[in-house]
Rosetta silent file (secondary structure, phi, psi, omega in degrees, C-alpha in Angstrom):
SEQUENCE: MPNITLFINGQSRSVDVAPDVPLLWVLRDDVGLTGTKFGCGRGFCGACTVHLDGAAVRSCMTPVGAVGHRRITTIEGLGAATPDALHPVQSAWIEEDVPQCGYCQAGQIMAAAAFLSKNPRPSDEDILAAMSTNLCRCGTYHRIRRAVRRAADAMAERGR
SCORE:     score description
SCORE:     0.000 S_00000001
   1 L     0.000  131.886 -151.258   -7.309   20.920    0.166 S_00000001
   2 L   -89.351  155.218  155.044   -5.392   20.133    3.574 S_00000001
   3 E   -89.280  106.696 -176.363   -1.510   19.548    3.024 S_00000001
   4 E   -82.423  122.901  153.074   -0.807   15.975    4.470 S_00000001
   5 E   -98.968  133.122 -150.092    2.526   14.825    5.403 S_00000001
   6 E  -118.433  145.867  176.443    3.114   11.199    4.811 S_00000001
   7 E  -114.527  116.146 -175.767    6.110    9.372    5.806 S_00000001
   8 E  -121.465  120.432  167.213    6.889    6.468    2.821 S_00000001
   9 L    64.796   28.798  174.411    9.800    4.341    2.544 S_00000001
  10 L   113.533  -16.519 -165.998   11.755    6.371    4.977 S_00000001
  11 E  -109.246  144.619  118.681   11.240   10.051    3.551 S_00000001
  12 E   -30.791  113.828 -179.493    8.680   12.596    4.733 S_00000001
  13 E  -131.034  117.413  178.035    6.351   13.432    1.877 S_00000001
  14 E   -87.530  117.382  176.060    3.961   16.218    1.419 S_00000001
  15 E  -130.235  159.522 -178.867    0.913   16.174   -0.381 S_00000001
  16 E  -121.822   93.740  160.794   -2.284   18.226   -1.233 S_00000001
  17 L  -156.349 -179.241 -179.189   -5.027   16.140   -1.232 S_00000001
  18 L   -37.242  149.135  141.875   -8.601   15.144    0.482 S_00000001
  19 L   -71.092   12.623  174.957   -8.257   13.220    3.623 S_00000001
  20 L   -99.392    4.568 -149.107  -10.898   10.725    2.225 S_00000001
  21 L  -100.280  137.797 -159.161   -8.755   10.151   -0.663 S_00000001
  22 E   -66.900  159.262 -169.423   -7.518    6.313   -0.826 S_00000001
  23 H   -73.555  -19.243  174.118   -3.947    5.713    0.365 S_00000001
  24 H   -66.890  -38.761 -172.632   -3.331    4.032   -3.112 S_00000001
  25 H   -72.968  -13.278 -162.849   -4.351    6.774   -5.423 S_00000001
  26 H   -95.741  -28.365 -171.530   -1.918    9.186   -3.308 S_00000001
  27 H   -85.443  -92.014 -153.122    1.155    6.810   -3.431 S_00000001
  28 H   -29.391  -65.503  169.242    0.157    6.540   -7.131 S_00000001
  29 H   -81.796  -24.629  167.674   -0.739    9.517   -8.482 S_00000001
  30 H  -103.144  -14.378 -177.323    0.754   12.448   -6.146 S_00000001
  31 H  -102.975  -28.809 -151.908    3.968   10.334   -4.999 S_00000001
  32 L    53.837   42.211 -167.309    4.622    8.094   -8.235 S_00000001
  33 L  -116.217   86.532  168.140    5.130    4.992   -6.702 S_00000001
  34 L   -74.807    0.419 -179.454    3.509    2.610   -9.030 S_00000001
  35 L   -78.953  -12.613 -178.580    4.606   -0.689   -7.834 S_00000001
  36 L  -106.103  121.642 -146.435    1.238   -0.888   -5.589 S_00000001
  37 L   -98.848  150.172  168.548   -1.261   -2.086   -7.722 S_00000001
  38 L   -85.416  115.781  178.051   -5.394   -1.475   -8.483 S_00000001
  39 L  -120.632  -95.603 -155.699   -7.155   -4.832   -8.379 S_00000001
  40 L  -103.943  -44.415  152.381  -10.939   -4.552   -7.167 S_00000001
  41 L   129.425    2.052 -168.152  -11.054   -1.139   -5.567 S_00000001
  42 L  -135.153    5.052  166.383  -12.645   -2.936   -2.375 S_00000001
  43 L    92.412    1.641 -176.142   -9.977   -4.763   -0.232 S_00000001
  44 L  -100.276  -38.971  169.053  -10.768   -7.914   -1.042 S_00000001
  45 L   -54.670  -34.992  173.152   -7.734   -9.055   -3.815 S_00000001
  46 L    87.139   17.523  166.885   -4.464   -7.841   -1.625 S_00000001
  47 L   -57.633  -51.004  168.695   -3.184   -6.054   -5.053 S_00000001
  48 L   -76.489   22.960  172.743   -2.682   -3.011   -3.103 S_00000001
  49 E   -73.258  125.051 -170.126   -0.947   -4.013    0.085 S_00000001
  50 E  -121.067 -160.233  178.112    1.180   -1.997    1.610 S_00000001
  51 E  -139.554  139.575  166.215    2.302   -2.182    5.344 S_00000001
  52 E  -129.975  126.394 -176.209    1.750    0.850    7.952 S_00000001
  53 L    50.285   38.755  157.420    4.006    0.546   10.955 S_00000001
  54 L    88.503   35.967  167.843    4.880   -2.955    9.364 S_00000001
  55 E  -116.588  136.352  176.751    1.080   -4.275    9.306 S_00000001
  56 E   -59.906  165.465  147.922   -0.314   -5.146    6.098 S_00000001
  57 E  -163.918  168.772 -159.301   -3.421   -3.194    4.966 S_00000001
  58 E   -99.563  111.405  174.762   -5.310   -2.769    2.061 S_00000001
  59 L   -57.488  -42.726  179.558   -4.457    0.878    0.271 S_00000001
  60 L   -84.151   14.611  169.337   -7.408    1.166   -1.568 S_00000001
  61 L  -132.682   10.944  174.686   -9.680    1.295    1.353 S_00000001
  62 L  -109.770  117.799  173.389   -7.533    3.339    3.838 S_00000001
  63 E   -65.944  142.756 -177.093   -7.806    6.874    3.571 S_00000001
  64 H   -38.395  -38.392 -166.851   -4.914    9.171    3.520 S_00000001
  65 H   -61.842  -36.778 -172.762   -6.282   11.202    6.238 S_00000001
  66 H   -65.846  -24.136 -139.077   -6.457    7.649    8.515 S_00000001
  67 H  -107.158   -6.530  157.947   -2.833    7.222    8.238 S_00000001
  68 L    64.254 -142.573  172.495   -1.746    9.770   10.660 S_00000001
  69 L   -95.847   15.808 -174.671    2.428    9.291   11.553 S_00000001
  70 L   -83.782  143.394  177.177    2.575    5.635   10.938 S_00000001
  71 E   -62.412  131.059  165.600    5.394    4.468    8.475 S_00000001
  72 E   -90.750  113.451  151.516    4.385    3.802    4.908 S_00000001
  73 E  -119.687  163.998  175.555    6.154    0.964    2.967 S_00000001
  74 L  -132.822  161.422 -168.801    5.496    0.172   -0.248 S_00000001
  75 L   -62.764  -30.212  156.310    6.855   -3.014   -2.333 S_00000001
  76 L   -76.442  -13.442  167.747    9.595   -0.113   -3.336 S_00000001
  77 L  -123.535   29.852  176.631   10.868    0.252   -0.059 S_00000001
  78 L   -65.068  -36.268  169.084   10.493   -2.995    1.149 S_00000001
  79 L  -120.731   22.609  171.685   14.104   -3.947    0.888 S_00000001
  80 L   -32.043  -33.887 -171.176   15.887   -0.646    1.015 S_00000001
  81 L   -92.070   56.031  171.871   17.504   -1.274    4.498 S_00000001
  82 L  -137.373  164.409 -177.664   19.508   -4.807    3.223 S_00000001
  83 L   -50.427  -82.378 -170.819   22.642   -5.165    1.939 S_00000001
  84 L  -108.259   53.656  151.149   21.699   -6.023   -1.126 S_00000001
  85 L    65.590   58.622 -171.969   18.223   -4.004   -1.440 S_00000001
  86 L  -131.771  113.016  139.288   16.515   -7.448   -1.557 S_00000001
  87 L   -35.313  154.587  163.205   13.609   -8.427    1.199 S_00000001
  88 H   -68.028  -49.864  177.949   14.333  -12.053    1.757 S_00000001
  89 H   -41.261  -43.518 -174.814   10.482  -12.555    0.338 S_00000001
  90 H   -80.702  -25.966  152.712   11.621  -10.893   -2.678 S_00000001
  91 H   -28.599  -72.422  175.701   14.670  -12.921   -2.995 S_00000001
  92 H   -35.725  -55.505  167.341   12.411  -15.980   -2.455 S_00000001
  93 H   -54.636  -24.004  170.267   10.299  -15.053   -5.168 S_00000001
  94 H   -75.182  -54.815  174.964   12.800  -14.736   -7.495 S_00000001
  95 H   -30.667  -59.369 -171.710   14.440  -18.049   -6.500 S_00000001
  96 L   -77.449   -2.872 -163.169   11.085  -19.579   -6.604 S_00000001
  97 L    13.831   84.943 -148.136    9.991  -17.801   -9.792 S_00000001
  98 L  -112.663  -18.336  173.955    6.775  -17.166   -8.773 S_00000001
  99 L   -85.780  133.920  165.342    4.964  -14.382  -10.931 S_00000001
 100 L  -100.913  -55.131  173.235    3.476  -15.257  -14.050 S_00000001
 101 L   -75.434  -52.730 -175.971    1.013  -12.124  -15.160 S_00000001
 102 L   100.258   -5.009 -162.492    2.812  -10.575  -12.129 S_00000001
 103 L   -78.705    4.639  153.867    0.133   -8.146  -11.372 S_00000001
 104 L  -117.801    5.220 -161.824   -0.513   -9.093   -7.743 S_00000001
 105 H   -72.780   -6.632  173.718    3.000  -10.245   -6.527 S_00000001
 106 H   -73.790  -52.368  154.829    3.668   -6.769   -5.039 S_00000001
 107 H   -31.841  -55.296  167.800    0.700   -7.539   -2.739 S_00000001
 108 H   -52.547  -55.268 -154.750    1.534  -10.961   -2.411 S_00000001
 109 H   -75.989  -32.751 -162.252    5.220   -9.951   -1.364 S_00000001
 110 H   -81.794  -34.936 -173.134    3.820   -7.129    1.333 S_00000001
 111 H   -64.258  -41.361 -160.611    1.205   -9.703    2.559 S_00000001
 112 H   -75.717  -58.532 -168.978    3.946  -12.321    3.066 S_00000001
 113 H   -53.073  -50.047  179.980    6.711  -10.074    4.403 S_00000001
 114 H   -56.985  -30.998 -167.178    4.267   -8.439    7.164 S_00000001
 115 H   -80.309  -58.218 -143.359    2.679  -12.368    8.129 S_00000001
 116 H   -81.968   -7.783 -171.294    6.535  -13.500    8.458 S_00000001
 117 L  -107.172  -11.469  156.560    7.587  -10.589   10.627 S_00000001
 118 L  -109.097   -7.081  157.361    5.073  -11.743   12.806 S_00000001
 119 L  -142.295   85.957 -158.186    5.362  -15.458   12.737 S_00000001
 120 L   -84.496    2.276  178.735    9.021  -15.832   11.433 S_00000001
 121 L  -135.742   45.467 -159.687    8.416  -19.583   12.017 S_00000001
 122 L   -85.625  138.518  161.357    5.397  -20.785   10.408 S_00000001
 123 L   -48.056  170.249  166.863    3.841  -23.886    9.775 S_00000001
 124 H   -53.153  -51.076  173.190    2.354  -24.837    6.113 S_00000001
 125 H   -60.489  -26.393 -170.299   -0.812  -24.532    7.463 S_00000001
 126 H   -94.356  -14.613 -162.886   -0.172  -21.040    9.008 S_00000001
 127 H   -93.616  -24.743 -172.390    1.397  -19.894    5.496 S_00000001
 128 H   -79.364  -73.012 -160.646   -1.867  -21.155    3.396 S_00000001
 129 H   -70.793  -32.464  165.348   -4.374  -19.073    5.676 S_00000001
 130 H   -63.111  -10.993 -169.932   -2.180  -16.138    5.678 S_00000001
 131 H   -89.408  -25.835 -163.505   -1.528  -16.410    2.133 S_00000001
 132 L   -75.596   -1.311  171.490   -5.100  -16.942    1.402 S_00000001
 133 L   -77.569  -23.597 -179.601   -6.404  -13.341    1.727 S_00000001
 134 L   -91.458  159.417  148.603   -4.685  -12.327   -1.603 S_00000001
 135 L   -71.928  123.474  175.720   -5.979  -13.287   -4.655 S_00000001
 136 L  -121.483  122.889  169.421   -3.666  -14.438   -7.557 S_00000001
 137 L   -92.761    7.297  153.857   -5.792  -15.123  -11.036 S_00000001
 138 L  -100.614    3.620 -177.750   -3.147  -17.088  -12.632 S_00000001
 139 L    80.823   29.827  166.388   -3.031  -19.389   -9.784 S_00000001
 140 L  -101.990   45.165 -176.943    0.399  -19.623   -8.592 S_00000001
 141 H   -71.521  -10.476  176.780   -0.335  -20.127   -5.002 S_00000001
 142 H   -68.592  -33.135 -165.435    1.806  -23.562   -5.022 S_00000001
 143 H  -109.289   -0.814  167.053    4.645  -21.614   -5.637 S_00000001
 144 H   -44.217  -74.692 -160.162    3.548  -18.490   -3.467 S_00000001
 145 H   -44.899  -41.276  167.005    3.475  -20.913   -0.593 S_00000001
 146 H   -64.585  -47.790 -179.710    7.102  -22.479   -1.456 S_00000001
 147 H   -72.188  -28.529  158.299    8.697  -18.838   -1.498 S_00000001
 148 H   -53.311  -41.289  174.295    7.145  -17.991    1.711 S_00000001
 149 H   -59.566  -66.694 -167.067    8.444  -21.435    3.146 S_00000001
 150 H   -78.863   -4.844  140.680   11.920  -20.457    1.528 S_00000001
 151 H   -55.479  -62.576  176.387   11.597  -16.990    2.831 S_00000001
 152 H   -51.270  -59.742 -175.289   10.894  -18.263    6.415 S_00000001
 153 H   -65.852  -40.873  175.180   13.888  -20.638    6.386 S_00000001
 154 H   -41.770  -44.908 -163.408   16.168  -17.694    4.758 S_00000001
 155 H  -107.024  -25.274  165.279   15.687  -15.552    7.713 S_00000001
 156 H   -66.098  -12.357  163.518   15.923  -18.085   10.433 S_00000001
 157 H   -64.880  -55.294 -179.047   19.079  -18.775    9.114 S_00000001
 158 H   -79.884  -34.708 -178.305   20.305  -15.204    8.911 S_00000001
 159 L    79.942   40.870  161.632   18.338  -14.669   12.408 S_00000001
 160 L   -43.598    0.000    0.000   15.757  -12.183   11.375 S_00000001
């Protein structure tokens, strides 16, 4: 198997895996970052969402060999560069008490953070459209939308 070097959460990591192995399994099984969840294995639910160079991608559908030199950010690394070690979306999730079972939350948070990086002043309709591609079996969509709004407002207030 080839040795593949990945840049994950600000660190270089080498793994010996076949290039067609999904990034999800490399993150979880080879690197030990288990915050990214397996949901459907087909890219529909969004539980496996991570960032590649800031863009939200479904890691269950992304072969590790296709990552190249792009920066991977997982839920474990999302807030690492902030003073309180929480991204504004993570803080909003806590303040709005979003999780019920919590299984989808890492993917929801990663999707929201990528969305807000591209659209820092979204309308409510923008939030609804952006977040409708991630599934929540517990139905906490109203709290998710409130948290994304709160995070957008906090980020605008901080000048991010």
